[in-house]
XYZ file of C-alpha atoms in Angstrom:
323
model
C 0.055 -0.047 0.058
C 2.856 2.425 0.832
C 4.420 1.839 -2.548
C 1.065 2.631 -4.274
C 0.253 5.597 -2.325
C 3.760 7.252 -3.750
C 2.937 9.879 -6.725
C 3.130 8.566 -10.139
C 1.416 9.186 -13.175
C -1.359 6.687 -14.329
C -3.281 6.690 -17.505
C -6.627 6.721 -17.688
C -7.054 3.388 -19.341
C -4.209 1.397 -17.770
C -6.438 -1.391 -17.026
C -3.449 -3.228 -14.875
C -4.038 -0.266 -12.194
C -6.157 -0.774 -9.344
C -7.646 1.435 -6.825
C -7.820 0.989 -2.818
C -10.685 1.078 -1.058
C -10.273 1.811 2.720
C -13.928 0.792 3.348
C -14.979 2.924 6.480
C -11.996 5.177 7.596
C -11.567 5.007 11.255
C -13.470 1.747 11.809
C -11.386 -0.755 10.413
C -10.672 -2.184 13.594
C -14.386 -3.631 13.573
C -14.490 -5.757 10.070
C -16.463 -7.989 11.586
C -19.336 -6.314 13.389
C -19.693 -3.655 10.141
C -19.774 -7.223 7.544
C -22.429 -9.006 9.436
C -24.931 -5.276 9.545
C -24.037 -4.815 5.976
C -24.351 -8.353 4.714
C -27.920 -8.756 7.187
C -28.929 -5.732 5.145
C -27.963 -7.083 1.823
C -29.537 -10.442 2.201
C -33.007 -8.560 3.365
C -32.771 -6.357 0.438
C -32.328 -9.181 -1.874
C -35.080 -11.253 -0.577
C -37.881 -9.017 0.035
C -36.928 -6.882 -3.733
C -36.980 -10.413 -5.086
C -39.826 -11.306 -3.947
C -41.731 -8.670 -4.767
C -40.498 -9.142 -8.216
C -41.510 -12.765 -8.431
C -45.049 -12.150 -7.473
C -45.816 -9.183 -9.557
C -44.579 -11.369 -12.523
C -46.516 -14.398 -11.343
C -49.515 -13.148 -10.406
C -51.645 -11.871 -13.737
C -53.748 -9.547 -11.791
C -50.412 -7.339 -10.698
C -50.230 -5.416 -14.056
C -51.394 -2.253 -13.218
C -48.920 0.728 -13.611
C -48.293 1.313 -10.016
C -47.066 -2.053 -9.932
C -44.822 -2.081 -12.976
C -43.351 0.951 -11.265
C -42.956 -1.241 -7.824
C -41.252 -3.906 -9.994
C -38.868 -1.148 -11.503
C -38.089 0.444 -8.106
C -37.384 -3.432 -6.741
C -35.116 -4.002 -9.781
C -33.548 -1.124 -9.329
C -32.691 -1.740 -5.821
C -31.457 -4.960 -6.302
C -28.857 -3.238 -8.914
C -27.525 -1.152 -6.471
C -27.035 -2.868 -3.495
C -25.313 -5.401 -5.636
C -22.930 -2.832 -6.838
C -21.732 -2.156 -3.629
C -22.206 -4.605 -0.926
C -20.041 -7.913 -2.051
C -17.092 -5.757 -2.573
C -17.785 -3.664 0.874
C -18.014 -7.694 2.613
C -14.841 -8.321 0.586
C -13.114 -5.366 2.152
C -14.226 -6.141 5.831
C -13.872 -10.053 5.682
C -11.566 -10.949 2.847
C -8.934 -8.047 2.975
C -9.927 -7.622 -0.679
C -9.138 -3.854 -1.069
C -8.094 -3.455 -4.645
C -10.655 -2.795 -7.351
C -9.644 -2.652 -10.823
C -9.659 0.781 -12.496
C -12.202 -0.339 -15.113
C -14.306 -2.062 -12.677
C -14.174 1.090 -10.375
C -15.902 3.204 -12.775
C -18.251 0.769 -13.901
C -19.399 0.297 -10.082
C -19.676 4.401 -10.265
C -21.607 4.559 -13.090
C -24.115 1.653 -12.152
C -24.257 3.566 -8.318
C -25.085 7.158 -9.406
C -27.337 6.454 -12.242
C -29.520 3.859 -10.855
C -29.980 6.330 -8.011
C -31.009 8.913 -10.223
C -33.403 6.257 -11.927
C -34.972 5.354 -8.158
C -35.548 9.236 -8.456
C -37.470 9.075 -11.126
C -39.163 5.582 -10.063
C -40.607 7.763 -7.099
C -41.596 10.566 -9.078
C -43.678 7.941 -11.289
C -45.577 6.729 -8.620
C -46.906 10.018 -7.388
C -47.961 11.010 -10.675
C -49.854 7.514 -10.554
C -51.244 7.910 -7.118
C -52.478 11.485 -8.473
C -54.377 10.215 -11.549
C -55.655 7.264 -9.689
C -57.008 9.719 -6.784
C -58.056 13.064 -8.908
C -58.987 11.410 -12.220
C -60.079 7.879 -11.235
C -62.127 7.461 -14.204
C -59.812 8.444 -16.629
C -56.765 6.667 -14.956
C -56.740 3.326 -17.610
C -56.727 5.794 -20.500
C -54.201 8.401 -19.127
C -51.761 5.833 -18.023
C -51.951 2.568 -20.487
C -49.197 0.188 -21.270
C -47.790 2.636 -23.761
C -47.642 5.643 -21.866
C -46.075 3.491 -18.826
C -43.430 2.102 -21.185
C -42.620 5.364 -22.019
C -42.191 6.518 -18.756
C -39.890 3.740 -17.771
C -37.911 4.408 -20.864
C -37.715 8.020 -19.972
C -36.346 7.397 -16.485
C -33.608 5.074 -17.865
C -32.566 7.624 -20.397
C -32.451 10.446 -18.047
C -30.116 9.013 -15.904
C -27.841 7.687 -18.724
C -27.751 11.228 -20.455
C -26.292 12.144 -16.658
C -24.295 9.133 -16.133
C -22.673 9.395 -19.922
C -20.891 12.887 -19.782
C -19.863 12.428 -15.966
C -18.336 9.085 -16.579
C -16.060 10.689 -19.669
C -14.785 13.561 -17.431
C -13.830 11.283 -14.656
C -12.355 8.440 -17.003
C -10.293 11.300 -18.778
C -8.843 12.679 -15.486
C -5.144 11.897 -15.206
C -4.448 10.088 -11.712
C -1.197 10.908 -10.595
C -1.307 11.084 -6.470
C -2.513 8.325 -4.308
C -4.691 5.567 -5.530
C -6.216 4.685 -1.677
C -9.798 5.985 -2.173
C -11.276 7.244 1.037
C -14.504 5.540 0.913
C -16.107 2.003 0.540
C -17.303 2.042 -3.102
C -16.132 4.451 -6.125
C -18.303 7.617 -5.150
C -17.556 10.299 -7.560
C -16.031 12.680 -5.197
C -13.598 10.492 -3.755
C -12.331 9.142 -6.768
C -11.825 12.577 -8.391
C -10.220 13.803 -5.306
C -7.278 11.520 -6.015
C -6.837 13.471 -9.858
C -3.897 15.773 -10.487
C -5.898 17.376 -12.825
C -8.504 20.222 -11.796
C -11.660 17.851 -10.613
C -13.622 20.892 -10.316
C -15.776 20.961 -13.750
C -16.750 17.182 -13.163
C -17.676 18.174 -9.700
C -19.890 21.354 -11.100
C -21.442 19.284 -12.851
C -22.276 16.394 -10.734
C -23.999 18.523 -8.137
C -25.696 20.908 -10.618
C -27.351 18.067 -12.395
C -28.111 15.946 -9.124
C -29.672 19.120 -7.657
C -31.434 19.950 -10.812
C -32.915 16.157 -10.993
C -33.530 15.598 -7.512
C -35.247 19.449 -7.311
C -37.040 18.840 -10.316
C -38.540 15.486 -8.830
C -39.547 16.681 -5.392
C -40.879 19.339 -6.584
C -43.025 17.676 -8.997
C -43.978 14.761 -6.250
C -45.088 17.682 -3.588
C -47.297 19.232 -5.841
C -48.983 15.820 -6.811
C -49.639 14.881 -3.118
C -50.644 18.720 -2.682
C -53.009 17.970 -5.436
C -54.492 14.944 -3.806
C -54.746 16.767 -0.506
C -57.019 19.299 -2.277
C -58.942 16.992 -3.902
C -60.007 14.550 -0.981
C -59.807 16.969 1.809
C -63.332 16.852 3.533
C -64.439 13.940 1.406
C -65.316 10.184 2.557
C -62.357 8.671 0.467
C -60.144 11.009 2.384
C -58.901 8.319 4.979
C -58.431 5.940 1.974
C -56.316 8.139 0.330
C -53.985 8.909 3.201
C -53.567 5.250 4.020
C -52.813 4.878 0.358
C -50.158 7.904 0.133
C -48.565 7.308 3.502
C -46.356 4.391 2.718
C -45.455 6.191 -0.557
C -44.652 9.588 1.501
C -42.504 7.564 4.293
C -40.360 5.799 1.440
C -39.610 9.317 -0.530
C -38.547 10.641 2.572
C -36.511 8.205 3.690
C -34.875 8.702 0.203
C -34.510 11.809 -0.534
C -33.525 13.027 3.361
C -30.276 10.932 3.288
C -29.910 11.074 0.087
C -29.648 14.927 0.187
C -27.420 15.163 3.053
C -25.339 12.915 1.364
C -24.837 15.086 -1.571
C -24.237 18.257 0.037
C -21.990 17.319 2.954
C -19.765 15.634 0.732
C -19.462 18.676 -1.351
C -19.629 21.679 1.113
C -19.059 20.145 4.433
C -15.304 20.299 5.878
C -16.694 19.993 9.739
C -18.397 16.455 8.963
C -15.567 13.762 9.596
C -15.119 11.424 6.634
C -16.098 8.289 8.726
C -19.328 10.081 9.147
C -19.764 10.867 5.047
C -19.007 7.390 4.332
C -21.603 5.760 6.467
C -23.912 8.097 5.323
C -23.455 7.043 1.888
C -23.519 3.704 2.438
C -26.702 3.842 4.728
C -28.063 6.025 1.943
C -27.757 3.197 -0.673
C -28.589 0.090 1.497
C -31.309 0.989 3.783
C -33.823 2.273 1.211
C -33.367 -1.086 -0.606
C -33.845 -3.084 2.475
C -37.102 -1.341 3.953
C -38.409 -0.179 0.447
C -40.335 -3.991 -0.002
C -41.376 -3.757 3.958
C -42.696 -0.358 4.279
C -43.651 0.113 0.461
C -44.806 -3.233 -1.197
C -45.567 -5.497 1.612
C -47.927 -3.170 2.920
C -50.221 -3.149 -0.221
C -52.804 -5.903 0.291
C -52.890 -7.178 -3.037
C -48.877 -7.755 -3.021
C -49.643 -9.582 0.498
C -52.140 -11.760 -0.940
C -49.911 -12.844 -4.271
C -47.198 -13.422 -1.492
C -49.149 -15.597 0.481
C -50.491 -17.390 -2.859
C -46.465 -18.099 -3.579
C -45.597 -19.054 -0.134
C -48.725 -21.118 0.498
C -50.321 -22.163 -2.521
C -52.663 -24.725 -1.567
C -53.679 -23.075 1.682
C -54.220 -19.831 -0.050
C -56.111 -21.254 -2.619
C -58.278 -23.318 -0.280
C -59.317 -20.110 1.582
C -60.563 -18.580 -1.688
C -62.534 -21.271 -2.254
C -64.347 -21.258 0.517
C -65.120 -17.503 0.657
């Protein structure tokens, strides 16, 4: 490691080069505890999101737009946690700190593009609730299969349009300082801090586009729920609407609050320790992926019934036949 830390020039496309991931700075003495924590979260995220995907695929009644967006959210969560946690466990338990130069930028691409996609899916789900509650008679006409497919495609294209230029900026930087990344994964700010050229253009682009995406999405989400509130306030359906939207709002707060803190703490705050920044970034990626299936999907009655049909097919079928 000491040899790697000595300044030397590295070609932007030198496949033989590797970065060194620290893990969680100053907590290297607790690898087993940290590994158990993240491994448990990873298993729960995989099981929960895989179950959501499975029941939506197997149950033909779950083909409405909301469940399509739920399936996309679950798939994104699986990609996010799989992009970072296996390597993180390798750091904690196997002392496998090296990550290839190309692999590092691939990981960066997947992490940052999927977080952008998740924000887009949350916006799509808020729009779905708005149409379902405020325009129920026109719901199927507005959110038909073609429109849902276009929304999903737009979410992916937007993430690619954000990440492709950023990836180009980062890979073209010359890295001639230490190759030790003070982070648990190849996070953009942590990697560009090792460049011997000015990384500010890529950082300015990252913070500007991230703020634009998050700002636009949260503004439209807030507008959707304000219109829902206005439409149902004082009506008999008010309680049902609040029950339907409550889980959605909880998931959005779980995603956006830590996300915004993670973005702006790393860009602007020098008072927050590196350890706190890394842990916040890790929890921002892992915690929503673990809890989304619980507070979002599993509290949906139709998904609960579909899960029971998958896990206990005979019993569920027998109960259904007696009703």
